[in-house]
Short mmCIF file of C-alpha atoms and ligand atoms in Angstrom, two decimals:
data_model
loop_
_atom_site.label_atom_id
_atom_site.label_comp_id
_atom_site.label_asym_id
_atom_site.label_seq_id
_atom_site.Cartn_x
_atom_site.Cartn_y
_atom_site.Cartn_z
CA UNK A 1 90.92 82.21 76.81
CA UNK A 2 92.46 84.32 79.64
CA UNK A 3 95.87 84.22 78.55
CA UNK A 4 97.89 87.07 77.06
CA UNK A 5 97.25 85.98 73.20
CA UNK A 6 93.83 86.89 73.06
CA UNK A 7 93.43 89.40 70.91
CA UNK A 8 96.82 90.54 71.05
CA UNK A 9 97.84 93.86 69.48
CA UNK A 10 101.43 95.30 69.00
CA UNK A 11 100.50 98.49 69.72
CA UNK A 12 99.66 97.70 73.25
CA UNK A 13 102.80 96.42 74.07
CA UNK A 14 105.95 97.86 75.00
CA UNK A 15 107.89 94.27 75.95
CA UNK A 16 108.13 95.14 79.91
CA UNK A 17 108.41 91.32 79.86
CA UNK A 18 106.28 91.46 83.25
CA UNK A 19 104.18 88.44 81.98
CA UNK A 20 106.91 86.32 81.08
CA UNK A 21 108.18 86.59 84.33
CA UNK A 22 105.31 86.33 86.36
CA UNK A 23 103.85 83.06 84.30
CA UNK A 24 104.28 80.02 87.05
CA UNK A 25 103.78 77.39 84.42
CA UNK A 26 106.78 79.21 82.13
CA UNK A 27 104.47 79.05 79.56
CA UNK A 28 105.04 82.80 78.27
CA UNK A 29 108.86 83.45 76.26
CA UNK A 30 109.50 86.63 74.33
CA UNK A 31 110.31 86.32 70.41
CA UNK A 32 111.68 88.71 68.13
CA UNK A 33 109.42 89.56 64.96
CA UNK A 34 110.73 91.01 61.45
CA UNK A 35 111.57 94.16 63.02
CA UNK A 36 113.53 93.24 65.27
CA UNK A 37 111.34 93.96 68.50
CA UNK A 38 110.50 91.36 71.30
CA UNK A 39 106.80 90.03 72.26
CA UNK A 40 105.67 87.62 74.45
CA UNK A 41 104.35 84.37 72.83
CA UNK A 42 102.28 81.75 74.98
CA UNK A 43 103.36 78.09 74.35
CA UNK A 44 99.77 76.44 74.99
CA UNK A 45 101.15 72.93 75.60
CA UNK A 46 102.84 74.30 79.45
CA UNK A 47 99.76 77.19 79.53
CA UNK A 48 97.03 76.30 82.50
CA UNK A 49 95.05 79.59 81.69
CA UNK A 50 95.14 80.91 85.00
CA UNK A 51 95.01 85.15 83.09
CA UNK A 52 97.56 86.33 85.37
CA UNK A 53 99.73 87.61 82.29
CA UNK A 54 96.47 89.66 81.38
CA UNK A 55 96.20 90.60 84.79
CA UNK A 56 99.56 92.20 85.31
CA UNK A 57 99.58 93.79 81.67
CA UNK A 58 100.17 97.42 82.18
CA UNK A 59 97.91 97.88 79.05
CA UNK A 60 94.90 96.04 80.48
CA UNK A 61 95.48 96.73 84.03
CA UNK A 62 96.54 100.29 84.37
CA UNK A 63 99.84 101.05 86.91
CA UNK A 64 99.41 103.52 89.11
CA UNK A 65 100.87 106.94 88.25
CA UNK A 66 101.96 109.30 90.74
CA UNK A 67 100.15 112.49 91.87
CA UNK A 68 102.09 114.00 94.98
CA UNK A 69 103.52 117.92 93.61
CA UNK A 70 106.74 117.35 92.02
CA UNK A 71 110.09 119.41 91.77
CA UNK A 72 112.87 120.00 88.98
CA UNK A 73 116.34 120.41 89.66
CA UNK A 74 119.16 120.75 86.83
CA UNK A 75 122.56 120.26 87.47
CA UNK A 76 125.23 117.91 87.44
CA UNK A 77 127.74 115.48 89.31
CA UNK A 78 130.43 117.10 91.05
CA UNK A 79 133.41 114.16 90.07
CA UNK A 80 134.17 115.12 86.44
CA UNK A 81 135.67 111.80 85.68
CA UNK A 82 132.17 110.04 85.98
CA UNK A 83 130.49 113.23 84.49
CA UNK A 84 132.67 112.68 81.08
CA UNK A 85 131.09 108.86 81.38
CA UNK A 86 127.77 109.89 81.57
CA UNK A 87 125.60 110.55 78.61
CA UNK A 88 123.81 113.78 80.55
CA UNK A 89 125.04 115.17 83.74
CA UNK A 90 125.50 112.19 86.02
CA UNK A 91 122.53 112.37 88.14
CA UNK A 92 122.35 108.63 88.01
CA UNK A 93 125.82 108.02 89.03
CA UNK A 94 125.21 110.68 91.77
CA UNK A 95 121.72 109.51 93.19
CA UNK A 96 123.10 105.87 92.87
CA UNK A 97 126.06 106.62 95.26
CA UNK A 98 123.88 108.79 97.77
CA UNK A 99 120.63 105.65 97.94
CA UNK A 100 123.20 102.94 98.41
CA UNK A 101 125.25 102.89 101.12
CA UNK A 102 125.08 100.03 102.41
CA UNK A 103 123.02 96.33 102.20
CA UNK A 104 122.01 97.71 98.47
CA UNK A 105 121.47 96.20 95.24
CA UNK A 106 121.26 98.14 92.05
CA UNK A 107 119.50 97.71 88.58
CA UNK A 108 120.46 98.99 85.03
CA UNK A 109 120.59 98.32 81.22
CA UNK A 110 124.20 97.21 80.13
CA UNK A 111 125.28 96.62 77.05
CA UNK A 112 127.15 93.75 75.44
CA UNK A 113 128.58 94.64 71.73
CA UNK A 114 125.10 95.13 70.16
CA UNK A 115 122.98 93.51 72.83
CA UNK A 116 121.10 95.31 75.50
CA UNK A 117 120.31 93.61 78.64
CA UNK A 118 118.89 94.34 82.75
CA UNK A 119 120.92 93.02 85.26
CA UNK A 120 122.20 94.06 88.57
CA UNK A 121 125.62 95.09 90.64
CA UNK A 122 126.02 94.61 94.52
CA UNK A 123 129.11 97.06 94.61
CA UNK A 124 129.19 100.55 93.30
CA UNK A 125 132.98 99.57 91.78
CA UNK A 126 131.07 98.12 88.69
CA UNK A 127 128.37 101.39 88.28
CA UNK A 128 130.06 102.36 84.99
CA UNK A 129 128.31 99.18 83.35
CA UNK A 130 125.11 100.88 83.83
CA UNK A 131 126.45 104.40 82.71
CA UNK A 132 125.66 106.02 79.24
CA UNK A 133 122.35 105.79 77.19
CA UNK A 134 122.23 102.65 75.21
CA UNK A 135 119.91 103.07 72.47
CA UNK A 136 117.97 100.29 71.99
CA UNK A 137 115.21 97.87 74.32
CA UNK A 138 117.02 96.11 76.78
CA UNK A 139 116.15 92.54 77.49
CA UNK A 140 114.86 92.65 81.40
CA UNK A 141 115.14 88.88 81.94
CA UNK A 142 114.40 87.64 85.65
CA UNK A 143 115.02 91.32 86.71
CA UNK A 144 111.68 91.87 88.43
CA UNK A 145 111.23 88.28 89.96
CA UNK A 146 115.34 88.95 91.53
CA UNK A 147 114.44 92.53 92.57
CA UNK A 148 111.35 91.11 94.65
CA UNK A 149 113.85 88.50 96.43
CA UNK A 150 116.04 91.35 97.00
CA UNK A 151 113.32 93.45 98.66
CA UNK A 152 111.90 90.74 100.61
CA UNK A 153 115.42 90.21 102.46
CA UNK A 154 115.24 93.73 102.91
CA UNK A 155 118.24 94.71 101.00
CA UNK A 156 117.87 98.60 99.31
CA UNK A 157 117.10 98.13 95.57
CA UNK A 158 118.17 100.89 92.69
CA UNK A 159 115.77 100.08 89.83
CA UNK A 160 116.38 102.41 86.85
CA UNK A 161 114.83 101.76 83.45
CA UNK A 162 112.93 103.05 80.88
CA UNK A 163 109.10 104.14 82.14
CA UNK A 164 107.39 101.41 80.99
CA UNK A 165 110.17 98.63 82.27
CA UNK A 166 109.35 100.68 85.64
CA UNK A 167 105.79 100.21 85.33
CA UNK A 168 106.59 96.82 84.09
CA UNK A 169 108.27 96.55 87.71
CA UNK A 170 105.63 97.82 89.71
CA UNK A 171 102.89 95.70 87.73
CA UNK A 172 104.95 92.65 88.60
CA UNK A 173 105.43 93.52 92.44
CA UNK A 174 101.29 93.88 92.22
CA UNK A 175 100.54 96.79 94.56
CA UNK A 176 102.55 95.38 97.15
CA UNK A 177 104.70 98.53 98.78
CA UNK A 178 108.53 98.32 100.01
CA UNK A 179 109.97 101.26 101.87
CA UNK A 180 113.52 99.95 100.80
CA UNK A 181 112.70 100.24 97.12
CA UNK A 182 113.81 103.27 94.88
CA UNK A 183 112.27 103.79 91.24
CA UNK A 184 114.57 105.91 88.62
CA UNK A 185 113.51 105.77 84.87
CA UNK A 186 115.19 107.61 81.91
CA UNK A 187 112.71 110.02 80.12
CA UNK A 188 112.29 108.10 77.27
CA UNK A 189 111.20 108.85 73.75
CA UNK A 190 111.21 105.61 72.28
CA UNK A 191 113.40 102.66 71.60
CA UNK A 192 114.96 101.98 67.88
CA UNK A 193 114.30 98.56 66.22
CA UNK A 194 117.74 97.26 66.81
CA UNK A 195 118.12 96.40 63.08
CA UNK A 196 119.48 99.35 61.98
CA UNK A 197 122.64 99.23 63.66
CA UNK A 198 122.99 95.17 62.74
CA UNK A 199 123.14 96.48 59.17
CA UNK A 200 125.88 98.87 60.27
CA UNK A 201 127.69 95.69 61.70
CA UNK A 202 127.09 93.69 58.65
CA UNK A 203 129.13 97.04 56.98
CA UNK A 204 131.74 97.14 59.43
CA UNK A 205 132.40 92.71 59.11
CA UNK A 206 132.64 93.06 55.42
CA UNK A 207 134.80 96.42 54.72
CA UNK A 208 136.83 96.11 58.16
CA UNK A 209 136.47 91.96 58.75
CA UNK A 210 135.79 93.08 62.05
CA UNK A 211 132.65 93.33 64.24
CA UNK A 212 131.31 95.60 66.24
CA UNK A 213 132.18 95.32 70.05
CA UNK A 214 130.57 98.95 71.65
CA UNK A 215 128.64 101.39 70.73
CA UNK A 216 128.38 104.82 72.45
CA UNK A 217 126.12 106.66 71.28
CA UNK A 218 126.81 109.75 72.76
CA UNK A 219 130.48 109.84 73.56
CA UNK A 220 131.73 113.09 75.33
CA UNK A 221 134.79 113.35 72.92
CA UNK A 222 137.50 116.22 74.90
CA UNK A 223 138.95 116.85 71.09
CA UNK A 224 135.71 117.97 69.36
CA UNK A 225 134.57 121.46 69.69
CA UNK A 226 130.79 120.70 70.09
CA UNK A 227 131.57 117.29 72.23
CA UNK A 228 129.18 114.59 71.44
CA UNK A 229 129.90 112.15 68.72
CA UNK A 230 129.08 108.34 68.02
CA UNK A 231 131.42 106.24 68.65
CA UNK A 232 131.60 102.50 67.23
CA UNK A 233 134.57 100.34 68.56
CA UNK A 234 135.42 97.68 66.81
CA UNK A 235 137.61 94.30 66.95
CA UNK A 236 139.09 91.98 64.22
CA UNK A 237 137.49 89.21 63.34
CA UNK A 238 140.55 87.01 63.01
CA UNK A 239 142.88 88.80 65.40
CA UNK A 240 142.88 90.84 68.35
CA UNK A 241 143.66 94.17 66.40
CA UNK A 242 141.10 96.82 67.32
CA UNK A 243 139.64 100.44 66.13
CA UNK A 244 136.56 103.08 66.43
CA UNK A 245 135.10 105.30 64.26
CA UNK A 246 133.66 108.69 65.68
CA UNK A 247 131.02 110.84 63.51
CA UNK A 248 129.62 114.30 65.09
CA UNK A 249 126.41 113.18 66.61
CA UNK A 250 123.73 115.43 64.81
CA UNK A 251 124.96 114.24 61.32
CA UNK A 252 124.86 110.77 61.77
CA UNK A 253 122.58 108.62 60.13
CA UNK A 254 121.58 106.19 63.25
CA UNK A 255 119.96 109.45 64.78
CA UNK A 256 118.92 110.92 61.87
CA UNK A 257 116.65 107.90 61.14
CA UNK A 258 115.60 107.70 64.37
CA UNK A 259 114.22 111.02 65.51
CA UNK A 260 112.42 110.91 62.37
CA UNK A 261 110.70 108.16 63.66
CA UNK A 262 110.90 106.09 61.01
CA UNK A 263 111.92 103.12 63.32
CA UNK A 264 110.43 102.89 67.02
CA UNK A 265 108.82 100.47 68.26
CA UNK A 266 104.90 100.20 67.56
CA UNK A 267 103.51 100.90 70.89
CA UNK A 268 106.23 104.08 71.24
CA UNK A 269 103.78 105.84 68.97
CA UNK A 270 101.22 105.53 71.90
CA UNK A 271 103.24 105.65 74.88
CA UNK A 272 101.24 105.71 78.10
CA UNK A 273 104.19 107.42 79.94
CA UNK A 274 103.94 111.14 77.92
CA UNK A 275 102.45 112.79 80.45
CA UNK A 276 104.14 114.63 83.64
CA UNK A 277 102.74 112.51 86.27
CA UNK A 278 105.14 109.84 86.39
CA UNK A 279 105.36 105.80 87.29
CA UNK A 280 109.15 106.17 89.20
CA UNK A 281 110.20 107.89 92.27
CA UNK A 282 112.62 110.14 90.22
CA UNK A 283 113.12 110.62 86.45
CA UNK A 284 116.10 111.63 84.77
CA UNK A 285 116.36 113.35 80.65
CA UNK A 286 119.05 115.53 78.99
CA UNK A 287 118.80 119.62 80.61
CA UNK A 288 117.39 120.49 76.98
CA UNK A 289 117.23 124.03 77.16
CA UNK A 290 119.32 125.03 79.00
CA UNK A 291 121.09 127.88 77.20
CA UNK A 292 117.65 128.79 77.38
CA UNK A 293 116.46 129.10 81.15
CA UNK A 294 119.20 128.41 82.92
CA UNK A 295 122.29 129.28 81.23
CA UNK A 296 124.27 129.12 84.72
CA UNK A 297 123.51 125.21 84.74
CA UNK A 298 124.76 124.58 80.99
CA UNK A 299 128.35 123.60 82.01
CA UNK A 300 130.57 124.20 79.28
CA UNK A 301 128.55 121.39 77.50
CA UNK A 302 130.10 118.62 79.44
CA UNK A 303 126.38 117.60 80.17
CA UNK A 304 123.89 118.57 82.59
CA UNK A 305 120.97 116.52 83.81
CA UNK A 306 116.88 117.22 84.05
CA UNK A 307 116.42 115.45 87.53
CA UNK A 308 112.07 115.20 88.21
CA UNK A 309 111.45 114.01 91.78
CA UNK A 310 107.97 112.64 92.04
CA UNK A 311 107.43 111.44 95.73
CA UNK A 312 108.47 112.17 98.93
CA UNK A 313 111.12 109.69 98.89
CA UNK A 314 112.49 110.94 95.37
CA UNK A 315 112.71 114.19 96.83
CA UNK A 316 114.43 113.52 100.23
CA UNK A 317 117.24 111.45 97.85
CA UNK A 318 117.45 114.63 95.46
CA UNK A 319 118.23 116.70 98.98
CA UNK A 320 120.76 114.67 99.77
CA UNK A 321 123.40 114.36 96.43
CA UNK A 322 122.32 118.50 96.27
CA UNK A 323 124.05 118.72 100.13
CA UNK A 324 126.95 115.62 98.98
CA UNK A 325 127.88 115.08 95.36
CA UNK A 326 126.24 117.04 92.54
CA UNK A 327 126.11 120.97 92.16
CA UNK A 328 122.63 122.29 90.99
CA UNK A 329 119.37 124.17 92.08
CA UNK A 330 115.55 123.72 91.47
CA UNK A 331 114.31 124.65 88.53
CA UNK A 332 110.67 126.16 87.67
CA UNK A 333 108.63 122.76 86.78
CA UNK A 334 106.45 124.19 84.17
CA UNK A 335 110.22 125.33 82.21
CA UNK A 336 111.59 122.02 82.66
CA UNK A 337 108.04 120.24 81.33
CA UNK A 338 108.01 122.94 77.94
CA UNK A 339 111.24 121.49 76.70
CA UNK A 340 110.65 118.02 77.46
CA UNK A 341 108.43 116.56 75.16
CA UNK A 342 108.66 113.12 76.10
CA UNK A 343 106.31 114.36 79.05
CA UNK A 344 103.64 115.63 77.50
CA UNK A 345 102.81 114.04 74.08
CA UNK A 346 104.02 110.56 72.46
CA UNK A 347 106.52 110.80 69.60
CA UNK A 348 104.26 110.51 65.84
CA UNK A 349 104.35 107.72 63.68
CA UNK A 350 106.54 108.79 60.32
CA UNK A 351 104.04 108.35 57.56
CA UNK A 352 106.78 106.26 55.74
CA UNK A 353 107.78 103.95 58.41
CA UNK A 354 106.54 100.45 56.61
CA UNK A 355 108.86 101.66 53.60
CA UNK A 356 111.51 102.50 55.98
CA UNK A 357 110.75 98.88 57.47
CA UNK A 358 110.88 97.24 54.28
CA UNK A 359 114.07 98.58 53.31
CA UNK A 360 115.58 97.39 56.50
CA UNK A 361 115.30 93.78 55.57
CA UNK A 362 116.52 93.95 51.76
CA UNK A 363 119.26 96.96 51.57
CA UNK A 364 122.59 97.52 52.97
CA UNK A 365 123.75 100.09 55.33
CA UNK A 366 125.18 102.72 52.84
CA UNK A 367 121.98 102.14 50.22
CA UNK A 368 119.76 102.55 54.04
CA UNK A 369 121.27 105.83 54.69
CA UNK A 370 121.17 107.19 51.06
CA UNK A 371 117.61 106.65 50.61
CA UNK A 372 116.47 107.62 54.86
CA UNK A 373 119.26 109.52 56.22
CA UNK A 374 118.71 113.04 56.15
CA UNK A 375 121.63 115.01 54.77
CA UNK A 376 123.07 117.45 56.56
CA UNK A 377 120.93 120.95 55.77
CA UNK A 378 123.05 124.13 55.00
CA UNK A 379 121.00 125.19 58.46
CA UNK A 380 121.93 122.96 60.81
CA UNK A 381 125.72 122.95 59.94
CA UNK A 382 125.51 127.11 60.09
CA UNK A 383 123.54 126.97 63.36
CA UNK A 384 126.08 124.30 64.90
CA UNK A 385 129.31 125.27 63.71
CA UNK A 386 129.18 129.09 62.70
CA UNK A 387 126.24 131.32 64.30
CA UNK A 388 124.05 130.12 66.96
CA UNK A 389 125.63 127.18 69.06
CA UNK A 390 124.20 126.97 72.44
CA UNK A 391 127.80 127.37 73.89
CA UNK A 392 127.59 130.84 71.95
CA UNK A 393 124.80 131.87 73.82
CA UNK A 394 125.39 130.91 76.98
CA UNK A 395 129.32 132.78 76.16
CA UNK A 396 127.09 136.24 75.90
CA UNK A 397 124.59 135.65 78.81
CA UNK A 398 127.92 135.30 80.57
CA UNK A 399 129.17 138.14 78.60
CA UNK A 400 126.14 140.53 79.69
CA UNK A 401 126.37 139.39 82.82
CA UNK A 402 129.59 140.66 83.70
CA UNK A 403 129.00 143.52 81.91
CA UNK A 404 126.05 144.09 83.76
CA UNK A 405 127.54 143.35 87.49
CA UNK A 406 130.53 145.87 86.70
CA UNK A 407 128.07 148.50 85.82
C1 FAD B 1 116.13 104.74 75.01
C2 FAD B 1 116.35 106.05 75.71
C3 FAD B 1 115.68 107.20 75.27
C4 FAD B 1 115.87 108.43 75.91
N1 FAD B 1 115.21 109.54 75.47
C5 FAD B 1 115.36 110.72 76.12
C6 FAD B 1 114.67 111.90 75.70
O1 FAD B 1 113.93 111.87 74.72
N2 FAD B 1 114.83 113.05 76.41
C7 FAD B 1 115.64 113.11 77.50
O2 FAD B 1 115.76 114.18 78.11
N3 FAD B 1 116.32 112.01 77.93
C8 FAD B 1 116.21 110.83 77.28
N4 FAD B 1 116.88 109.72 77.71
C9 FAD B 1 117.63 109.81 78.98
C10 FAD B 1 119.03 110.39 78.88
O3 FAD B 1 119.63 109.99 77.66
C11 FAD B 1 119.92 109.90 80.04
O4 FAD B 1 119.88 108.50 80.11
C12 FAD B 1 119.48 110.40 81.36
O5 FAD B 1 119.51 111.80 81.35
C13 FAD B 1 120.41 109.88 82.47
O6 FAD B 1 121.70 110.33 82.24
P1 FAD B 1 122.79 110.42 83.41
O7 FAD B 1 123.88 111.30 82.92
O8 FAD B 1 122.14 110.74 84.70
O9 FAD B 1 123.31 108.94 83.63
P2 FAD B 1 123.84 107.80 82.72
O10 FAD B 1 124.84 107.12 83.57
O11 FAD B 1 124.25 108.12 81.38
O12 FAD B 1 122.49 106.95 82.60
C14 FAD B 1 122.44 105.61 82.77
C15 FAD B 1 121.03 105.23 83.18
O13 FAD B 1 120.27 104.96 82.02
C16 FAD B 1 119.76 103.63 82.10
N5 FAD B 1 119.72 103.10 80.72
C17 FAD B 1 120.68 103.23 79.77
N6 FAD B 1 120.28 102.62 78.64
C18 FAD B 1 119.06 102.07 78.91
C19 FAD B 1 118.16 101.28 78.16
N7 FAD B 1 118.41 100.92 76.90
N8 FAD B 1 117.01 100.89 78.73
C20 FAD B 1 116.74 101.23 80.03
N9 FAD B 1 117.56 101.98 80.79
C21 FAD B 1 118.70 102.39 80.23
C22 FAD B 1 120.75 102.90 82.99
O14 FAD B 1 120.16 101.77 83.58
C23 FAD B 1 121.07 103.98 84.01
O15 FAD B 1 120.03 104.07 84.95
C24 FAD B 1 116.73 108.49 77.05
C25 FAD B 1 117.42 107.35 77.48
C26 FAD B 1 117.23 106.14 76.82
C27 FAD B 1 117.98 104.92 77.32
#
């Protein structure tokens, strides 16, 4: 059997979806399993067993990674409007608006209450659906098969994802080269199994009898001192009344469950896109840091992006929003790579992730977050809200600074 079934393995796949896609016969769909993750399943009636799904698997056939030098730059978007919508410093907004000027079609995750999905705009009005990190796999549906029309008519095409949706991409398009084609993937540290926050829903439809209709994960809130909370919106289930709830962002349980790993997605744990050479023509992650090594780029906290450029034509579009819309300067690339994990080693399995698993199918939010959630340590709440915040220190580099200059 040539097909993708044969001797299929979770942990070598991340659900790029590429062989669904690229299946002639439509013989390969995508079907969630108990933890809520999607893989490809072959329906042998429609299946002719011609192997290319095996052939265009980024796991059996490797995609290319890129080698050329690459350059940081931190910074962010000069329009503080689409800054506050952006979940780091806008660099997607920014790079979006410089690439496509004109004959351009652009690619992005959007979300839909709790659903994640690709699709694509054909006017920069309707960017914002592509703004702000949505936490969970999106489903790519014909996105690969529409970008290749797109190319082929020679239109520009924005494609931002996740690494391994990029990959999935380039695996798809099969070594074939466009000049008009521009690659920008989030660093990425996993995906959640989108469970969790359907057992926050379930909460929200039986205390609020509503349901949830957004979720922002990382909501630049003007009113909070330290800025980024989560933010669920919801809507009545019998009338149009509406609400959100906010929660400060480091003491809520969706991330503390999360970064402990307790509920990525299998092939996360082995992610072939940890390393600093890179699948996309630019990457974009969070500044972390940056009260660390370059304090002058931190912002006030408003949010200030990590911006990689990995080939020539990454870099030329990084010169241009530096000259047009977005105030920043090159970083030192062995800085930017020490406090970005992500590029340099996959996340580890949590030791008590089939528990955690378990528990997902038979408890309820509240009794979820009891058992997994971390509490909120004596530390943390010290370092964040009395001694220690990064907006402290960056308020005494500024402090010494001046000091120092009137000296
Ligand atoms: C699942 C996930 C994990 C991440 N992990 C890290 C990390 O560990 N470290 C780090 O530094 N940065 C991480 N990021 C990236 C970071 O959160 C920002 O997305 C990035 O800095 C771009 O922000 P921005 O302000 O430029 O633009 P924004 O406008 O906020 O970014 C939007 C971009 O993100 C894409 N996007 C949003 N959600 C998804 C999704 N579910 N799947 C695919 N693409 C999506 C959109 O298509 C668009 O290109 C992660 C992002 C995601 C989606």
């Amino acid at each position: 059997m040539k097909n993708i079934s044969e001797n299929f393995d979770k942990n070598n796949c991340c659900g790029c979806e590429a062989c669904v896609q690229v299946c002639p016969q439509k013989a390969v769909c995508m079907k969630e399993d108990g933890e809520g993750f999607r893989y490809p399943e072959v329906n042998f009636d429609l299946c002719v067993d011609c192997g290319l799904c095996r052939k265009i698997c980024q796991y059996i056939e490797s995609v290319e990674k890129n080698t050329e030098e690459q350059l940081a730059f931190g910074g962010h978007i000069n329009d503080s409007e689409i800054l506050n919508e952006s979940t780091s410093g806008g660099a997607f907004s920014a790079i979006a608006d410089c690439f496509c000027d004109e004959n351009y079609v652009i690619f992005g995750a959007e979300s839909k209450g709790l659903d994640v999905f690709h699709s694509y705009i054909m006017d920069k009005k309707d960017l914002a659906r592509f703004r702000r990190s949505k936490y969970s796999q999106s489903i790519i549906g014909t996105s690969y098969a529409d970008a290749e029309k797109f190319l082929k008519d020679g239109k520009k095409v924005l494609f931002s994802g996740t690494p391994c949706q990029i990959a999935g991409l380039k695996a798809f398009l099969r070594g074939r080269q466009y000049t008009n084609l521009l690659t920008v993937e989030v660093i990425c540290e996993g995906v959640p199994s989108p469970l969790f926050v359907r057992k926050l829903d379930e909460k929200i439809r039986k205390t609020k009898n509503a349901y949830i209709t957004d979720l922002d994960y990382r909501y630049k809130d003007s009113n909070k001192w330290d800025y980024e909370v989560m933010r669920i919106s919801y809507t009545s289930l019998h009338n149009s009344a509406s609400g959100t709830i906010k929660s400060d962002r480091w003491f809520n349980p969706f991330w503390s469950v999360w970064l402990n790993h307790l509920m990525s997605r299998p092939s996360c744990y082995g992610c072939l896109y940890t390393t600093h050479n890179r699948v996309a023509d630019i990457s974009l992650g969070d500044l972390w840091g940056v009260h660390l090594y370059c304090p002058d780029l931190y912002n006030s906290n408003r949010g200030a992006s990590l911006i990689i450029a990995n080939t020539k034509h990454g870099k030329m579009i990084v010169e241009t929003i530096l000259e047009e819309n977005f105030t920043g300067r090159e970083l030192d690339f062995s800085q930017a790579l020490k406090y970005q994990g992500p590029m340099r080693k996959s996340i580890a399995e949590n030791p008590d992730r089939e528990r955690f698993m378990n528990d997902l199918h038979t408890m309820d939010y509240d009794s979820l977050c009891k058992k997994w959630a971390k509490p909120s340590s004596l530390k943390l709440l010290i370092s964040k809200y009395v001694y220690g915040t990064n907006r402290q220190k960056v308020w005494w580099w500024k402090m010494k600074n001046r000091f120092k200059s009137q000296k």
